[in-house]
PDB file of C-alpha atoms in Angstrom:
ATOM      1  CA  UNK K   1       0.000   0.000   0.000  1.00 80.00           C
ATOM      2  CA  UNK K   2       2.012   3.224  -1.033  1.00 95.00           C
ATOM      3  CA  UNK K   3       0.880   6.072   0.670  1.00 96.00           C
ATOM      4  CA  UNK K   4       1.147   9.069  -1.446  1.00 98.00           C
ATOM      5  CA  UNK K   5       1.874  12.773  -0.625  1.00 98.00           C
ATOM      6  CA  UNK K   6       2.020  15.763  -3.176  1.00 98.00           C
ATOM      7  CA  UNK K   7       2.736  19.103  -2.402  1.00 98.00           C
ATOM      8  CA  UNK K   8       2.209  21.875  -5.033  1.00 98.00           C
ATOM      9  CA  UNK K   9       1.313  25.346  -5.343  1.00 97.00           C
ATOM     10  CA  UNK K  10      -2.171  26.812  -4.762  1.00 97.00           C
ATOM     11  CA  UNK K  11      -2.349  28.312  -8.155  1.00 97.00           C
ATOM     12  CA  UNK K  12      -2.546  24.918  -9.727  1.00 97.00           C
ATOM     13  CA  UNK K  13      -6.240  24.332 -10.765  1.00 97.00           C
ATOM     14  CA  UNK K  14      -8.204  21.548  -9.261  1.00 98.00           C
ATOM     15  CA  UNK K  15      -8.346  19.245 -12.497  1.00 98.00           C
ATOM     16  CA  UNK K  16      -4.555  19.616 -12.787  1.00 98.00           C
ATOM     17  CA  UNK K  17      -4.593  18.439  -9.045  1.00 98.00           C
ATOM     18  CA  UNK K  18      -6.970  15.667  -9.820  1.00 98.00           C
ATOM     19  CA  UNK K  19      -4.250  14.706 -13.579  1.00 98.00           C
ATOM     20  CA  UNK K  20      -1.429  14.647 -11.020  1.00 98.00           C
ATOM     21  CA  UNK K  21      -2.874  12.384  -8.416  1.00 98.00           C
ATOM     22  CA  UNK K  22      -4.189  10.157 -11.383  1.00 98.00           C
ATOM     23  CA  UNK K  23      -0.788  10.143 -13.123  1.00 98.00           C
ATOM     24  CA  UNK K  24       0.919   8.963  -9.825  1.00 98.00           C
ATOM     25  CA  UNK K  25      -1.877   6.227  -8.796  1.00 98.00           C
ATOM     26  CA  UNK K  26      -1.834   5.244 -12.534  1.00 98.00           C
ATOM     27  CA  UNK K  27       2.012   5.033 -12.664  1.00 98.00           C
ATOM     28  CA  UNK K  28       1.872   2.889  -9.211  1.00 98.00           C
ATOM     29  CA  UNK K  29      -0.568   0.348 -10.346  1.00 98.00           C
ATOM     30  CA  UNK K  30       1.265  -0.017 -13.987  1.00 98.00           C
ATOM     31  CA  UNK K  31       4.813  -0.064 -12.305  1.00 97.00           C
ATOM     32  CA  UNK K  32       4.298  -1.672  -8.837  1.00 97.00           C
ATOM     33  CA  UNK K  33       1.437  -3.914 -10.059  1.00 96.00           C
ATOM     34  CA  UNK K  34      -0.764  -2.352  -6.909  1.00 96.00           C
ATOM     35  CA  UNK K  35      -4.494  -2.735  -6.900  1.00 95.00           C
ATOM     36  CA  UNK K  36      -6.290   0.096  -8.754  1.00 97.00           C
ATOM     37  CA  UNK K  37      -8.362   0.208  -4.638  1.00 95.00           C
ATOM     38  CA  UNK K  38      -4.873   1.006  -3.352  1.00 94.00           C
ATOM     39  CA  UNK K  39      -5.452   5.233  -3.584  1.00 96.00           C
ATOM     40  CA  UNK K  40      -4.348   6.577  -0.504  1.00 95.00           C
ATOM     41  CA  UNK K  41      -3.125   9.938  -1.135  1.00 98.00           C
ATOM     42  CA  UNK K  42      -3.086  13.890   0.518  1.00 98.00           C
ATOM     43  CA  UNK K  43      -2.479  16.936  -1.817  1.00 98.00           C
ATOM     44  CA  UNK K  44      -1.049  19.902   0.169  1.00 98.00           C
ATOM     45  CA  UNK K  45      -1.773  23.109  -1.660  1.00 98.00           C
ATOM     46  CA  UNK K  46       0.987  25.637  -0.345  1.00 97.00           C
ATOM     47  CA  UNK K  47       0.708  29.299  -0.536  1.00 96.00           C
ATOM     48  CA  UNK K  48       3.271  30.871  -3.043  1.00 88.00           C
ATOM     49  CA  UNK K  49       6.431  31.310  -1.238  1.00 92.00           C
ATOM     50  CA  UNK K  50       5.950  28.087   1.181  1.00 96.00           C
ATOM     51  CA  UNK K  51       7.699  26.041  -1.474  1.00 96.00           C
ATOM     52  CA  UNK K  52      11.433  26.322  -1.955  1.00 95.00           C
ATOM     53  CA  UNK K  53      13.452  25.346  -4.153  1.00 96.00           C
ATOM     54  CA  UNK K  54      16.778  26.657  -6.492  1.00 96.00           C
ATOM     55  CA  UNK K  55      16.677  27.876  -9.577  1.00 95.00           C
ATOM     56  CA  UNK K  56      18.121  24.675 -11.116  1.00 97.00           C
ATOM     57  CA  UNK K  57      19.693  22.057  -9.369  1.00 97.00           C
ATOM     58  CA  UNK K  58      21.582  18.716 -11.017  1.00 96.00           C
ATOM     59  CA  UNK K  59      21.239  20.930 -14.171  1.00 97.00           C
ATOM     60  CA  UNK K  60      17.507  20.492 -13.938  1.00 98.00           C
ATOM     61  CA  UNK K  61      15.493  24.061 -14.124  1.00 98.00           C
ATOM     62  CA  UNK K  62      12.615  24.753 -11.699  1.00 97.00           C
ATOM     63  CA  UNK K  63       9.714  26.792 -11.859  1.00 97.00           C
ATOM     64  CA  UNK K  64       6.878  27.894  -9.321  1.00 96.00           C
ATOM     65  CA  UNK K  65       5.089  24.448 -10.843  1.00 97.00           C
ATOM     66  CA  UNK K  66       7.059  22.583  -8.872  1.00 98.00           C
ATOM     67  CA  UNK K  67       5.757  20.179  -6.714  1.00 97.00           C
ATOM     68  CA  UNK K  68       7.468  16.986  -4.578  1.00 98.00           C
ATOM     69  CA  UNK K  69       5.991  13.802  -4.651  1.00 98.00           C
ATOM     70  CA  UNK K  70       6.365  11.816  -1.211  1.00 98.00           C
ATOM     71  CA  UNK K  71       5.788   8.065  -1.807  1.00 98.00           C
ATOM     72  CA  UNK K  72       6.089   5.901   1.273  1.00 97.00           C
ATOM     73  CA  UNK K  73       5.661   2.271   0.625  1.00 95.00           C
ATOM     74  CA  UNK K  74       6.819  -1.065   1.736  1.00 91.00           C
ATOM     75  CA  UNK K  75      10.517  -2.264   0.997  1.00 94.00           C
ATOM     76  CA  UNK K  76      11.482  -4.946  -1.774  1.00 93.00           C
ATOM     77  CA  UNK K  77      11.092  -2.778  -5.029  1.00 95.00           C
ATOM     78  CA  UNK K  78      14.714  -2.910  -6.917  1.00 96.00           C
ATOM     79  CA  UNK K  79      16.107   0.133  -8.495  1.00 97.00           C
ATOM     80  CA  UNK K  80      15.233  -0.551 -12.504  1.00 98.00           C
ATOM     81  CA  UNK K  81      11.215  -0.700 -10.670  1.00 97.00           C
ATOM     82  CA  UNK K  82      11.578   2.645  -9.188  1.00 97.00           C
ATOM     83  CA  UNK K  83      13.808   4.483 -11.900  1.00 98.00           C
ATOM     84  CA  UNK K  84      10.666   3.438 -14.359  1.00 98.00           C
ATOM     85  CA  UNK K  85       8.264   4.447 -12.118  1.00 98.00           C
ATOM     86  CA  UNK K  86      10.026   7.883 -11.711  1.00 98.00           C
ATOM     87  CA  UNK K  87       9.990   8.395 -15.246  1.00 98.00           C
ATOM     88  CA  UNK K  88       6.520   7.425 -15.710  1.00 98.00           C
ATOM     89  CA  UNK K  89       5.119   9.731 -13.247  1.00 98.00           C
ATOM     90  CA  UNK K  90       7.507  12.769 -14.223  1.00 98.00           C
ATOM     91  CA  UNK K  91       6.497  12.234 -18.416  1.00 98.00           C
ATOM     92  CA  UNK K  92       2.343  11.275 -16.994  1.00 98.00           C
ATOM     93  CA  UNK K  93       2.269  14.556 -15.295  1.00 98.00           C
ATOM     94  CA  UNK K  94       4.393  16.846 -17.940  1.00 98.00           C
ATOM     95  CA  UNK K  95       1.496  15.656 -20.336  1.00 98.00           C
ATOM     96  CA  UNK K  96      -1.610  16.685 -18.812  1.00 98.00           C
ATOM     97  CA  UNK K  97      -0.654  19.345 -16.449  1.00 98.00           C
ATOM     98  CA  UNK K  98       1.003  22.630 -17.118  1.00 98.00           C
ATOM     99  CA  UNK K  99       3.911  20.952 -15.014  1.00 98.00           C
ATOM    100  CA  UNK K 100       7.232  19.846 -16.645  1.00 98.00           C
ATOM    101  CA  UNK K 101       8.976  16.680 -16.296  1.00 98.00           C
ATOM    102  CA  UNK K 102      11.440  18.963 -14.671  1.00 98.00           C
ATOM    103  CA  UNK K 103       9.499  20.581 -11.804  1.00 98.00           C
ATOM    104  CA  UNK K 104       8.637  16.985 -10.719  1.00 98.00           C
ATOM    105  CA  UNK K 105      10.966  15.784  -7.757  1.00 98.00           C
ATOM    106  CA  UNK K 106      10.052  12.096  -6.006  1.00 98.00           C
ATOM    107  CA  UNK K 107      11.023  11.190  -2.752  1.00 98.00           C
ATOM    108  CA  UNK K 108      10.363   7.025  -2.098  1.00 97.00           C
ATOM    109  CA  UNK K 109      10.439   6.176   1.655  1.00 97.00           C
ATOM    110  CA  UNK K 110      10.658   2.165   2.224  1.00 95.00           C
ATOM    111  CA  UNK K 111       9.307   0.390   5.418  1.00 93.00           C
ATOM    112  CA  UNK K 112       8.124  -2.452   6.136  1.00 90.00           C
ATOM    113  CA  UNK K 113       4.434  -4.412   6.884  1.00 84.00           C
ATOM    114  CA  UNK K 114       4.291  -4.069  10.235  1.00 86.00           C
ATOM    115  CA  UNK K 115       3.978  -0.495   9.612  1.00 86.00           C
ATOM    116  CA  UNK K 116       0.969  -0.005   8.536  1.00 85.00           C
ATOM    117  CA  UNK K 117      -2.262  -0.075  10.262  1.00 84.00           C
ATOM    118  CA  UNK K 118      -5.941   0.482   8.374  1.00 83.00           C
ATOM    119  CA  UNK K 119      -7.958   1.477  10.629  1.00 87.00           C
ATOM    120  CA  UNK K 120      -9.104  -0.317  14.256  1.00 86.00           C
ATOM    121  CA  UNK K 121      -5.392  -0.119  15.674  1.00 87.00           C
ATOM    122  CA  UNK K 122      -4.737  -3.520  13.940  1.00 86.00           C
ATOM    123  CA  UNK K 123      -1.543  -4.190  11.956  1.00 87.00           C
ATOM    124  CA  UNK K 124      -3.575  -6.198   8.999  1.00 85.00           C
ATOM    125  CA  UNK K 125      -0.595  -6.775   7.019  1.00 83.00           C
ATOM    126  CA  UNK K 126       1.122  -8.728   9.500  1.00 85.00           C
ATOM    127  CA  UNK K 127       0.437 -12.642   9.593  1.00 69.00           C
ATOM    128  CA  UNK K 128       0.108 -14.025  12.324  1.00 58.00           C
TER     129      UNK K 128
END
């Protein structure tokens, strides 16, 4: 279950919210094989100036369209998996949001089952 969290600026439009969350759910399930139920996600919409970020950095240019893309999910995906599934939620976005490929930064947090709880203060994922 990857839990999803997407901070962008304010003056994004609520259908370009609603592409991005799609293009990152969409990515997961194609990528990560997760079920298409598995949407657990928060947008933060943060007030111009609350983002920061340099003018270019790795020699890739930013703009105020950037946004960060927090996904935490459960260890065991290898490299090639995630490097795909970067680049499928960087080129999803740049094509149906005013956002580049380039204003698009990632951040994958691993952990493991016995982090998770949904709901009822049970750990479901754990076998017992």
């Amino acid at each position: 279950m990857p839990f999803v969290q997407i901070y962008l600026g304010k003056h994004l439009s609520q259908q370009n919210k609603k592409d991005i969350s799609l293009a990152v759910h969409q990515s997961l399930v194609d990528i990560f094989s997760i079920p298409v139920a598995d949407y657990f996600q928060v947008i933060h919409a943060m007030e111009p100036g609350d983002i920061l970020y340099p003018e270019s950095y790795f020699e890739v240019p930013h703009t105020e369209n950037l946004l960060f893309i927090r996904i935490t999910a459960r260890a065991g995906r290898t490299p090639d998996m995630k490097q795909a599934l970067y680049e499928k939620i960087a080129s999803r976005i740049a094509a149906a949001t005013p956002v580049s490929a380039d204003d698009v930064i990632i951040i994958f947090v691993e952990n493991d089952l016995e982090d998770w709880s949904f709901g009822r203060g049970i750990a479901q994922m754990v076998t017992k």
